[in-house]
């Protein structure tokens, strides 16, 4: 009986006339509101409490994060004792008034595997200026055999140097430490065994001693061998990706900046641990190309010229720059190198110019390069032949 009643009820319902349903216009889609709230909470939580190895955007795409980061409050990062101490020391060094000495000298620091092939050329360059320079040689493989008395007793305690490893930076710091002990050394130039001078000593001396900045190459390489391809998030939080820079290792720096490099341990340690070939799988980071550019971009960007004074030819777009042979040497080549007045930064892996720099000295236009590399030892005789004419070359921009 109950079954019949149920069946009749179902039949009755099926034959009931359809009724018009009226959706309440005041009822809001609650699921959308809930979803928006959850997304907002997740984004704020990811920003305020990010994992230590990642930035606040690691949950989301860069585009999504960029849309919200403008209205999110800035995150306050707790500074460690080591970082605080580093900031105090660096600020103290940068606040020091540079001491100008009438007997100021330039420290020429040579980084070489063994004997310098261009000692005779450099001897001619230094001749007659013995009270205005000092020489330091770091020979990483074999003790040099000096062919010139100018280089006698210039070797410092040296250690093995491996291309692309932190040992290259260690050798640079070792040279700086030895040269810094002479209080008369006011400027410090890093040179390789394949470097040659492009101007006479007087011009080089005036250029460097009158400069109010150090010459450290520094730019943001947007190519695959730049920031994105070499930066490691292990450098966080002290070194962020936005601060990571690249540049040629051949620097020329003021005494104040030499002291800063020697005093730094915090940033040096970051690069020693997290900037090396094979980092993070397929990333190849080379400390000598990134440590100093990144350091000075962070602590004293206005104190460097963002360019090197050593010419290097990268037109072949290979891992190593072009090396000049004897057949390449001519008066025209050396004249052209000594009169270049624009410096270009090109993104790695691309034929794309990042920036052009018009070279100047304290706001006055000047040639870019005082030195050049790489030259094979076989070029010595040709270079000696053209040395005197080039050094007496009149340069319009030079006063």
mmCIF file of C-alpha atoms in Angstrom:
data_model
loop_
_atom_site.group_PDB
_atom_site.id
_atom_site.type_symbol
_atom_site.label_atom_id
_atom_site.label_comp_id
_atom_site.label_asym_id
_atom_site.label_seq_id
_atom_site.Cartn_x
_atom_site.Cartn_y
_atom_site.Cartn_z
ATOM 1 C CA UNK A 1 0.000 0.000 0.000
ATOM 2 C CA UNK A 2 2.799 2.362 0.853
ATOM 3 C CA UNK A 3 4.487 1.412 -2.381
ATOM 4 C CA UNK A 4 1.350 2.360 -4.309
ATOM 5 C CA UNK A 5 1.101 5.655 -2.510
ATOM 6 C CA UNK A 6 4.702 6.422 -3.269
ATOM 7 C CA UNK A 7 4.230 5.534 -6.909
ATOM 8 C CA UNK A 8 1.150 7.722 -7.137
ATOM 9 C CA UNK A 9 3.009 10.565 -5.486
ATOM 10 C CA UNK A 10 5.854 10.307 -7.992
ATOM 11 C CA UNK A 11 3.379 10.144 -10.875
ATOM 12 C CA UNK A 12 1.536 13.083 -9.443
ATOM 13 C CA UNK A 13 4.716 15.105 -9.190
ATOM 14 C CA UNK A 14 5.648 14.315 -12.762
ATOM 15 C CA UNK A 15 2.294 15.614 -13.940
ATOM 16 C CA UNK A 16 2.343 18.730 -11.864
ATOM 17 C CA UNK A 17 2.390 21.855 -14.007
ATOM 18 C CA UNK A 18 5.833 23.473 -14.159
ATOM 19 C CA UNK A 19 6.314 26.454 -11.950
ATOM 20 C CA UNK A 20 8.394 29.487 -12.896
ATOM 21 C CA UNK A 21 11.515 29.642 -10.761
ATOM 22 C CA UNK A 22 12.591 33.066 -9.580
ATOM 23 C CA UNK A 23 16.365 33.384 -8.761
ATOM 24 C CA UNK A 24 16.946 35.845 -6.010
ATOM 25 C CA UNK A 25 18.743 38.831 -7.476
ATOM 26 C CA UNK A 26 20.130 39.777 -4.077
ATOM 27 C CA UNK A 27 22.007 36.506 -3.536
ATOM 28 C CA UNK A 28 25.772 36.863 -4.374
ATOM 29 C CA UNK A 29 28.050 34.092 -5.748
ATOM 30 C CA UNK A 30 29.660 33.116 -2.460
ATOM 31 C CA UNK A 31 32.187 30.759 -4.065
ATOM 32 C CA UNK A 32 33.807 33.634 -5.971
ATOM 33 C CA UNK A 33 34.155 35.707 -2.825
ATOM 34 C CA UNK A 34 35.685 32.769 -0.964
ATOM 35 C CA UNK A 35 38.125 32.066 -3.816
ATOM 36 C CA UNK A 36 39.288 35.691 -3.968
ATOM 37 C CA UNK A 37 39.816 35.717 -0.201
ATOM 38 C CA UNK A 38 41.863 32.513 -0.302
ATOM 39 C CA UNK A 39 44.083 33.816 -3.122
ATOM 40 C CA UNK A 40 44.621 37.116 -1.304
ATOM 41 C CA UNK A 41 45.530 35.362 1.941
ATOM 42 C CA UNK A 42 47.928 33.024 0.126
ATOM 43 C CA UNK A 43 49.688 35.891 -1.651
ATOM 44 C CA UNK A 44 50.074 37.968 1.488
ATOM 45 C CA UNK A 45 51.296 34.927 3.400
ATOM 46 C CA UNK A 46 53.837 34.088 0.697
ATOM 47 C CA UNK A 47 55.092 37.662 0.778
ATOM 48 C CA UNK A 48 55.339 38.014 4.551
ATOM 49 C CA UNK A 49 56.658 34.502 5.267
ATOM 50 C CA UNK A 50 58.724 33.404 2.270
ATOM 51 C CA UNK A 51 61.046 30.384 2.485
ATOM 52 C CA UNK A 52 64.630 31.449 3.198
ATOM 53 C CA UNK A 53 65.987 30.435 -0.203
ATOM 54 C CA UNK A 54 63.272 32.090 -2.287
ATOM 55 C CA UNK A 55 61.902 35.520 -2.896
ATOM 56 C CA UNK A 56 58.294 36.490 -2.188
ATOM 57 C CA UNK A 57 57.325 35.692 -5.778
ATOM 58 C CA UNK A 58 58.333 32.068 -5.822
ATOM 59 C CA UNK A 59 54.717 30.800 -5.673
ATOM 60 C CA UNK A 60 53.611 32.771 -8.692
ATOM 61 C CA UNK A 61 54.722 33.875 -12.108
ATOM 62 C CA UNK A 62 56.718 37.075 -12.392
ATOM 63 C CA UNK A 63 53.872 38.850 -14.188
ATOM 64 C CA UNK A 64 51.350 38.021 -11.472
ATOM 65 C CA UNK A 65 53.717 39.058 -8.716
ATOM 66 C CA UNK A 66 54.568 42.334 -10.438
ATOM 67 C CA UNK A 67 50.882 43.294 -10.493
ATOM 68 C CA UNK A 68 50.574 43.017 -6.725
ATOM 69 C CA UNK A 69 53.964 43.967 -5.337
ATOM 70 C CA UNK A 70 53.316 47.696 -5.693
ATOM 71 C CA UNK A 71 50.546 47.701 -3.100
ATOM 72 C CA UNK A 72 52.049 45.148 -0.744
ATOM 73 C CA UNK A 73 53.905 46.682 2.214
ATOM 74 C CA UNK A 74 57.708 46.413 2.017
ATOM 75 C CA UNK A 75 59.044 43.377 3.825
ATOM 76 C CA UNK A 76 61.462 44.142 6.636
ATOM 77 C CA UNK A 77 64.378 41.736 6.608
ATOM 78 C CA UNK A 78 66.239 40.935 9.795
ATOM 79 C CA UNK A 79 69.903 41.836 9.283
ATOM 80 C CA UNK A 80 72.356 39.348 10.730
ATOM 81 C CA UNK A 81 75.210 40.362 13.034
ATOM 82 C CA UNK A 82 77.707 39.584 10.284
ATOM 83 C CA UNK A 83 75.914 41.764 7.752
ATOM 84 C CA UNK A 84 75.535 44.611 10.230
ATOM 85 C CA UNK A 85 79.257 44.489 11.035
ATOM 86 C CA UNK A 86 80.060 44.467 7.327
ATOM 87 C CA UNK A 87 77.890 47.528 6.707
ATOM 88 C CA UNK A 88 79.569 49.427 9.540
ATOM 89 C CA UNK A 89 83.075 48.671 8.246
ATOM 90 C CA UNK A 90 82.202 49.489 4.620
ATOM 91 C CA UNK A 91 80.485 52.763 5.548
ATOM 92 C CA UNK A 92 83.446 53.756 7.703
ATOM 93 C CA UNK A 93 85.885 53.096 4.851
ATOM 94 C CA UNK A 94 83.788 55.028 2.335
ATOM 95 C CA UNK A 95 83.463 57.991 4.701
ATOM 96 C CA UNK A 96 87.233 58.337 5.025
ATOM 97 C CA UNK A 97 88.740 61.365 3.299
ATOM 98 C CA UNK A 98 91.236 60.136 0.686
ATOM 99 C CA UNK A 99 94.791 61.078 1.591
ATOM 100 C CA UNK A 100 96.577 62.743 -1.307
ATOM 101 C CA UNK A 101 100.301 62.215 -1.357
ATOM 102 C CA UNK A 102 102.794 64.240 -3.350
ATOM 103 C CA UNK A 103 104.813 61.050 -3.613
ATOM 104 C CA UNK A 104 101.798 58.999 -4.667
ATOM 105 C CA UNK A 105 102.575 55.892 -6.695
ATOM 106 C CA UNK A 106 100.664 53.498 -8.914
ATOM 107 C CA UNK A 107 100.884 49.813 -8.009
ATOM 108 C CA UNK A 108 101.109 47.667 -11.141
ATOM 109 C CA UNK A 109 99.963 44.169 -10.187
ATOM 110 C CA UNK A 110 100.677 41.407 -12.689
ATOM 111 C CA UNK A 111 98.722 38.157 -12.661
ATOM 112 C CA UNK A 112 100.714 35.574 -14.620
ATOM 113 C CA UNK A 113 101.342 31.808 -14.704
ATOM 114 C CA UNK A 114 105.121 32.275 -14.928
ATOM 115 C CA UNK A 115 107.583 34.608 -16.690
ATOM 116 C CA UNK A 116 106.191 37.855 -18.101
ATOM 117 C CA UNK A 117 106.781 37.843 -21.881
ATOM 118 C CA UNK A 118 106.700 41.644 -22.211
ATOM 119 C CA UNK A 119 109.179 42.650 -19.510
ATOM 120 C CA UNK A 120 111.307 44.556 -22.033
ATOM 121 C CA UNK A 121 108.302 46.529 -23.245
ATOM 122 C CA UNK A 122 107.256 47.399 -19.710
ATOM 123 C CA UNK A 123 110.845 48.330 -18.843
ATOM 124 C CA UNK A 124 110.737 50.951 -21.578
ATOM 125 C CA UNK A 125 107.383 52.155 -20.249
ATOM 126 C CA UNK A 126 108.665 52.542 -16.659
ATOM 127 C CA UNK A 127 112.060 54.022 -17.553
ATOM 128 C CA UNK A 128 112.744 57.307 -15.745
ATOM 129 C CA UNK A 129 109.739 57.133 -13.399
ATOM 130 C CA UNK A 130 111.132 54.965 -10.643
ATOM 131 C CA UNK A 131 109.656 57.076 -7.834
ATOM 132 C CA UNK A 132 106.088 56.916 -9.176
ATOM 133 C CA UNK A 133 105.375 53.219 -9.521
ATOM 134 C CA UNK A 134 105.722 49.885 -7.767
ATOM 135 C CA UNK A 135 105.436 46.377 -9.230
ATOM 136 C CA UNK A 136 103.976 43.172 -7.804
ATOM 137 C CA UNK A 137 103.953 39.850 -9.654
ATOM 138 C CA UNK A 138 101.776 36.857 -8.774
ATOM 139 C CA UNK A 139 103.127 33.816 -10.673
ATOM 140 C CA UNK A 140 100.690 30.965 -10.122
ATOM 141 C CA UNK A 141 102.583 28.068 -11.747
ATOM 142 C CA UNK A 142 106.304 28.735 -11.946
ATOM 143 C CA UNK A 143 108.694 31.326 -10.560
ATOM 144 C CA UNK A 144 109.433 33.919 -13.257
ATOM 145 C CA UNK A 145 112.828 34.308 -14.847
ATOM 146 C CA UNK A 146 113.370 38.063 -14.918
ATOM 147 C CA UNK A 147 114.819 39.477 -18.118
ATOM 148 C CA UNK A 148 114.653 43.057 -16.897
ATOM 149 C CA UNK A 149 116.100 44.579 -13.712
ATOM 150 C CA UNK A 150 112.841 46.517 -13.332
ATOM 151 C CA UNK A 151 111.117 43.274 -12.320
ATOM 152 C CA UNK A 152 113.786 42.074 -9.904
ATOM 153 C CA UNK A 153 112.420 41.248 -6.439
ATOM 154 C CA UNK A 154 108.817 41.917 -7.444
ATOM 155 C CA UNK A 155 107.452 38.393 -6.953
ATOM 156 C CA UNK A 156 105.031 37.857 -4.081
ATOM 157 C CA UNK A 157 104.031 34.618 -2.391
ATOM 158 C CA UNK A 158 101.764 32.991 -4.942
ATOM 159 C CA UNK A 159 99.339 30.105 -5.133
ATOM 160 C CA UNK A 160 97.767 28.029 -7.870
ATOM 161 C CA UNK A 161 95.079 29.781 -9.927
ATOM 162 C CA UNK A 162 92.341 27.887 -11.768
ATOM 163 C CA UNK A 163 90.407 29.683 -14.489
ATOM 164 C CA UNK A 164 86.825 30.360 -13.444
ATOM 165 C CA UNK A 165 87.378 29.457 -9.791
ATOM 166 C CA UNK A 166 87.538 31.607 -6.656
ATOM 167 C CA UNK A 167 91.320 31.119 -6.667
ATOM 168 C CA UNK A 168 91.441 33.881 -9.295
ATOM 169 C CA UNK A 169 89.836 36.325 -6.860
ATOM 170 C CA UNK A 170 92.133 35.064 -4.103
ATOM 171 C CA UNK A 171 95.158 35.941 -6.246
ATOM 172 C CA UNK A 172 93.785 39.434 -6.882
ATOM 173 C CA UNK A 173 93.239 39.999 -3.165
ATOM 174 C CA UNK A 174 96.737 38.643 -2.440
ATOM 175 C CA UNK A 175 98.229 41.182 -4.844
ATOM 176 C CA UNK A 176 96.186 43.983 -3.270
ATOM 177 C CA UNK A 177 97.267 42.995 0.241
ATOM 178 C CA UNK A 178 100.932 43.110 -0.714
ATOM 179 C CA UNK A 179 100.634 46.389 -2.604
ATOM 180 C CA UNK A 180 98.536 48.045 0.104
ATOM 181 C CA UNK A 181 101.375 47.762 2.614
ATOM 182 C CA UNK A 182 103.144 50.626 0.835
ATOM 183 C CA UNK A 183 101.314 53.781 2.029
ATOM 184 C CA UNK A 184 102.469 55.664 -1.056
ATOM 185 C CA UNK A 185 100.531 53.378 -3.403
ATOM 186 C CA UNK A 186 97.431 55.404 -4.230
ATOM 187 C CA UNK A 187 96.121 53.524 -7.249
ATOM 188 C CA UNK A 188 96.128 49.790 -7.977
ATOM 189 C CA UNK A 189 96.065 48.342 -11.497
ATOM 190 C CA UNK A 190 95.481 44.651 -12.229
ATOM 191 C CA UNK A 191 97.224 43.407 -15.390
ATOM 192 C CA UNK A 192 97.782 40.033 -17.035
ATOM 193 C CA UNK A 193 100.897 38.580 -18.616
ATOM 194 C CA UNK A 194 99.406 39.365 -22.053
ATOM 195 C CA UNK A 195 98.789 43.074 -21.336
ATOM 196 C CA UNK A 196 100.610 45.973 -22.979
ATOM 197 C CA UNK A 197 100.512 49.743 -22.338
ATOM 198 C CA UNK A 198 98.825 51.972 -24.939
ATOM 199 C CA UNK A 199 100.159 55.320 -23.678
ATOM 200 C CA UNK A 200 103.354 56.611 -22.139
ATOM 201 C CA UNK A 201 103.818 56.588 -18.374
ATOM 202 C CA UNK A 202 103.064 60.282 -17.830
ATOM 203 C CA UNK A 203 99.671 60.015 -19.503
ATOM 204 C CA UNK A 204 98.765 56.871 -17.592
ATOM 205 C CA UNK A 205 99.890 58.417 -14.296
ATOM 206 C CA UNK A 206 97.873 61.594 -14.783
ATOM 207 C CA UNK A 207 94.793 59.693 -15.948
ATOM 208 C CA UNK A 208 94.692 57.456 -12.890
ATOM 209 C CA UNK A 209 95.911 59.822 -10.193
ATOM 210 C CA UNK A 210 93.555 62.615 -11.263
ATOM 211 C CA UNK A 211 90.506 60.359 -11.497
ATOM 212 C CA UNK A 212 87.881 60.685 -8.775
ATOM 213 C CA UNK A 213 86.528 57.163 -9.400
ATOM 214 C CA UNK A 214 87.792 53.614 -9.683
ATOM 215 C CA UNK A 215 87.602 51.768 -12.982
ATOM 216 C CA UNK A 216 85.617 48.598 -12.384
ATOM 217 C CA UNK A 217 83.632 47.167 -15.264
ATOM 218 C CA UNK A 218 80.021 46.698 -14.185
ATOM 219 C CA UNK A 219 76.768 46.091 -16.080
ATOM 220 C CA UNK A 220 73.570 44.063 -16.016
ATOM 221 C CA UNK A 221 74.051 41.304 -18.592
ATOM 222 C CA UNK A 222 70.592 40.287 -19.823
ATOM 223 C CA UNK A 223 71.956 37.359 -21.830
ATOM 224 C CA UNK A 224 72.148 33.665 -20.873
ATOM 225 C CA UNK A 225 75.601 34.095 -19.305
ATOM 226 C CA UNK A 226 74.514 37.056 -17.218
ATOM 227 C CA UNK A 227 72.205 37.475 -14.255
ATOM 228 C CA UNK A 228 69.580 34.838 -15.052
ATOM 229 C CA UNK A 229 72.125 32.244 -16.149
ATOM 230 C CA UNK A 230 74.639 32.645 -13.305
ATOM 231 C CA UNK A 231 72.916 34.016 -10.232
ATOM 232 C CA UNK A 232 72.169 31.525 -7.464
ATOM 233 C CA UNK A 233 69.412 32.080 -4.914
ATOM 234 C CA UNK A 234 71.790 30.636 -2.336
ATOM 235 C CA UNK A 235 73.266 34.159 -2.207
ATOM 236 C CA UNK A 236 70.075 35.418 -0.619
ATOM 237 C CA UNK A 237 69.342 37.407 1.414
ATOM 238 C CA UNK A 238 72.541 39.497 1.319
ATOM 239 C CA UNK A 239 72.896 39.404 -2.483
ATOM 240 C CA UNK A 240 69.638 39.656 -4.412
ATOM 241 C CA UNK A 241 69.233 38.990 -8.120
ATOM 242 C CA UNK A 242 68.531 42.674 -8.801
ATOM 243 C CA UNK A 243 72.016 43.556 -7.485
ATOM 244 C CA UNK A 244 73.942 40.871 -9.391
ATOM 245 C CA UNK A 245 76.329 42.327 -11.996
ATOM 246 C CA UNK A 246 78.997 41.262 -14.473
ATOM 247 C CA UNK A 247 82.210 42.815 -15.774
ATOM 248 C CA UNK A 248 85.781 42.321 -16.903
ATOM 249 C CA UNK A 249 88.136 41.360 -14.075
ATOM 250 C CA UNK A 250 90.849 43.862 -15.099
ATOM 251 C CA UNK A 251 90.324 46.718 -12.676
ATOM 252 C CA UNK A 252 92.100 49.912 -11.668
ATOM 253 C CA UNK A 253 91.062 51.168 -8.244
ATOM 254 C CA UNK A 254 91.697 53.898 -5.711
ATOM 255 C CA UNK A 255 93.320 53.089 -2.366
ATOM 256 C CA UNK A 256 90.024 53.479 -0.517
ATOM 257 C CA UNK A 257 88.402 50.791 -2.665
ATOM 258 C CA UNK A 258 91.414 48.516 -2.307
ATOM 259 C CA UNK A 259 90.952 48.634 1.467
ATOM 260 C CA UNK A 260 87.243 47.908 1.082
ATOM 261 C CA UNK A 261 87.968 44.755 -0.935
ATOM 262 C CA UNK A 262 90.518 43.563 1.606
ATOM 263 C CA UNK A 263 88.114 44.222 4.484
ATOM 264 C CA UNK A 264 85.180 42.409 2.923
ATOM 265 C CA UNK A 265 84.426 38.903 4.106
ATOM 266 C CA UNK A 266 80.633 38.729 3.943
ATOM 267 C CA UNK A 267 80.183 39.134 0.185
ATOM 268 C CA UNK A 268 83.420 37.361 -0.653
ATOM 269 C CA UNK A 269 82.159 34.305 1.236
ATOM 270 C CA UNK A 270 78.908 34.335 -0.739
ATOM 271 C CA UNK A 271 80.814 34.193 -4.018
ATOM 272 C CA UNK A 272 83.295 31.631 -2.733
ATOM 273 C CA UNK A 273 80.467 29.284 -1.806
ATOM 274 C CA UNK A 274 77.850 29.973 -4.451
ATOM 275 C CA UNK A 275 79.590 31.290 -7.579
ATOM 276 C CA UNK A 276 81.512 28.566 -9.348
ATOM 277 C CA UNK A 277 81.240 26.374 -12.459
ATOM 278 C CA UNK A 278 78.486 23.781 -12.211
ATOM 279 C CA UNK A 279 76.441 25.611 -9.574
ATOM 280 C CA UNK A 280 72.744 24.706 -9.313
ATOM 281 C CA UNK A 281 73.019 22.059 -11.997
ATOM 282 C CA UNK A 282 73.782 23.741 -15.296
ATOM 283 C CA UNK A 283 74.786 27.230 -14.092
ATOM 284 C CA UNK A 284 78.393 28.331 -14.556
ATOM 285 C CA UNK A 285 79.257 31.305 -12.381
ATOM 286 C CA UNK A 286 82.760 32.829 -12.504
ATOM 287 C CA UNK A 287 83.706 34.846 -9.434
ATOM 288 C CA UNK A 288 86.296 37.026 -11.151
ATOM 289 C CA UNK A 289 83.571 38.349 -13.488
ATOM 290 C CA UNK A 290 80.911 38.925 -10.823
ATOM 291 C CA UNK A 291 82.329 39.479 -7.331
ATOM 292 C CA UNK A 292 83.713 43.019 -7.669
ATOM 293 C CA UNK A 293 81.019 44.327 -10.071
ATOM 294 C CA UNK A 294 78.290 43.089 -7.719
ATOM 295 C CA UNK A 295 80.047 44.282 -4.561
ATOM 296 C CA UNK A 296 80.536 47.840 -5.798
ATOM 297 C CA UNK A 297 77.113 47.990 -7.428
ATOM 298 C CA UNK A 298 75.741 47.355 -3.942
ATOM 299 C CA UNK A 299 78.024 49.433 -1.707
ATOM 300 C CA UNK A 300 79.377 52.304 -3.852
ATOM 301 C CA UNK A 301 77.852 52.451 -7.356
ATOM 302 C CA UNK A 302 78.700 56.137 -7.717
ATOM 303 C CA UNK A 303 82.354 55.507 -6.962
ATOM 304 C CA UNK A 304 83.102 53.442 -10.068
ATOM 305 C CA UNK A 305 83.131 54.263 -13.773
ATOM 306 C CA UNK A 306 81.336 51.035 -14.837
ATOM 307 C CA UNK A 307 84.071 50.340 -17.367
ATOM 308 C CA UNK A 308 87.561 48.913 -17.591
ATOM 309 C CA UNK A 309 90.614 50.786 -18.864
ATOM 310 C CA UNK A 310 92.025 47.598 -20.409
ATOM 311 C CA UNK A 311 90.956 46.884 -23.977
ATOM 312 C CA UNK A 312 89.788 43.348 -24.751
ATOM 313 C CA UNK A 313 88.494 42.183 -28.145
ATOM 314 C CA UNK A 314 85.356 40.029 -27.780
ATOM 315 C CA UNK A 315 84.231 40.327 -31.404
ATOM 316 C CA UNK A 316 84.763 36.612 -32.017
ATOM 317 C CA UNK A 317 82.039 35.873 -29.419
ATOM 318 C CA UNK A 318 83.934 32.942 -27.879
ATOM 319 C CA UNK A 319 84.693 31.919 -24.297
ATOM 320 C CA UNK A 320 88.034 33.720 -24.480
ATOM 321 C CA UNK A 321 88.872 37.040 -26.171
ATOM 322 C CA UNK A 322 90.784 37.372 -29.399
ATOM 323 C CA UNK A 323 94.571 37.045 -29.061
ATOM 324 C CA UNK A 324 96.706 39.236 -31.324
ATOM 325 C CA UNK A 325 99.526 37.635 -33.302
ATOM 326 C CA UNK A 326 102.656 39.187 -34.808
ATOM 327 C CA UNK A 327 100.983 39.618 -38.200
ATOM 328 C CA UNK A 328 98.211 41.683 -36.568
ATOM 329 C CA UNK A 329 100.511 44.321 -35.083
ATOM 330 C CA UNK A 330 100.689 47.659 -36.857
ATOM 331 C CA UNK A 331 100.891 51.342 -36.086
ATOM 332 C CA UNK A 332 97.254 51.701 -37.170
ATOM 333 C CA UNK A 333 96.062 49.009 -34.762
ATOM 334 C CA UNK A 334 97.805 50.523 -31.753
ATOM 335 C CA UNK A 335 96.737 54.042 -32.688
ATOM 336 C CA UNK A 336 93.113 52.942 -33.009
ATOM 337 C CA UNK A 337 93.146 51.170 -29.660
ATOM 338 C CA UNK A 338 94.682 54.169 -27.914
ATOM 339 C CA UNK A 339 92.088 56.614 -29.271
ATOM 340 C CA UNK A 340 88.825 54.717 -28.702
ATOM 341 C CA UNK A 341 86.474 57.022 -26.789
ATOM 342 C CA UNK A 342 83.361 54.857 -26.398
ATOM 343 C CA UNK A 343 82.904 51.733 -24.308
ATOM 344 C CA UNK A 344 80.219 49.179 -25.175
ATOM 345 C CA UNK A 345 78.508 46.490 -23.111
ATOM 346 C CA UNK A 346 77.011 43.623 -25.119
ATOM 347 C CA UNK A 347 74.636 40.997 -23.735
ATOM 348 C CA UNK A 348 76.110 37.495 -23.701
ATOM 349 C CA UNK A 349 74.809 35.041 -26.281
ATOM 350 C CA UNK A 350 73.241 37.875 -28.269
ATOM 351 C CA UNK A 351 74.388 40.550 -30.654
ATOM 352 C CA UNK A 352 72.561 43.068 -28.517
ATOM 353 C CA UNK A 353 74.114 46.240 -27.137
ATOM 354 C CA UNK A 354 73.177 46.800 -23.506
ATOM 355 C CA UNK A 355 74.704 50.268 -23.279
ATOM 356 C CA UNK A 356 77.239 52.677 -24.767
ATOM 357 C CA UNK A 357 79.451 54.679 -22.423
ATOM 358 C CA UNK A 358 81.209 57.826 -23.594
ATOM 359 C CA UNK A 359 84.533 57.683 -21.798
ATOM 360 C CA UNK A 360 85.440 60.653 -19.648
ATOM 361 C CA UNK A 361 87.725 61.660 -16.824
ATOM 362 C CA UNK A 362 86.032 63.790 -14.163
ATOM 363 C CA UNK A 363 83.446 64.862 -16.733
ATOM 364 C CA UNK A 364 85.912 65.605 -19.550
ATOM 365 C CA UNK A 365 85.971 63.341 -22.610
ATOM 366 C CA UNK A 366 89.045 61.104 -22.702
ATOM 367 C CA UNK A 367 90.222 57.916 -24.437
ATOM 368 C CA UNK A 368 88.815 54.764 -22.844
ATOM 369 C CA UNK A 369 91.847 52.505 -22.689
ATOM 370 C CA UNK A 370 95.292 52.783 -21.121
ATOM 371 C CA UNK A 371 96.197 49.112 -21.637
ATOM 372 C CA UNK A 372 95.230 46.272 -23.971
ATOM 373 C CA UNK A 373 95.219 42.455 -24.115
ATOM 374 C CA UNK A 374 95.585 39.647 -25.267
ATOM 375 C CA UNK A 375 98.910 39.650 -27.132
ATOM 376 C CA UNK A 376 100.952 36.548 -27.913
ATOM 377 C CA UNK A 377 104.646 36.632 -26.861
ATOM 378 C CA UNK A 378 105.599 36.557 -30.550
ATOM 379 C CA UNK A 379 104.358 40.156 -30.892
ATOM 380 C CA UNK A 380 107.138 41.609 -28.703
ATOM 381 C CA UNK A 381 109.490 42.690 -31.502
ATOM 382 C CA UNK A 382 106.704 44.347 -33.499
ATOM 383 C CA UNK A 383 105.415 46.098 -30.402
ATOM 384 C CA UNK A 384 108.878 47.408 -29.539
ATOM 385 C CA UNK A 385 109.138 48.835 -33.057
ATOM 386 C CA UNK A 386 105.881 50.778 -32.766
ATOM 387 C CA UNK A 387 106.244 51.637 -29.098
ATOM 388 C CA UNK A 388 107.900 55.064 -29.361
ATOM 389 C CA UNK A 389 105.705 56.468 -32.187
ATOM 390 C CA UNK A 390 102.530 55.449 -30.382
ATOM 391 C CA UNK A 391 103.656 56.954 -27.086
ATOM 392 C CA UNK A 392 104.357 60.259 -28.795
ATOM 393 C CA UNK A 393 101.032 60.213 -30.643
ATOM 394 C CA UNK A 394 99.079 63.448 -30.254
ATOM 395 C CA UNK A 395 95.558 62.750 -29.048
ATOM 396 C CA UNK A 396 93.082 65.586 -29.488
ATOM 397 C CA UNK A 397 91.096 64.669 -26.377
ATOM 398 C CA UNK A 398 94.227 64.627 -24.229
ATOM 399 C CA UNK A 399 95.361 67.750 -22.439
#
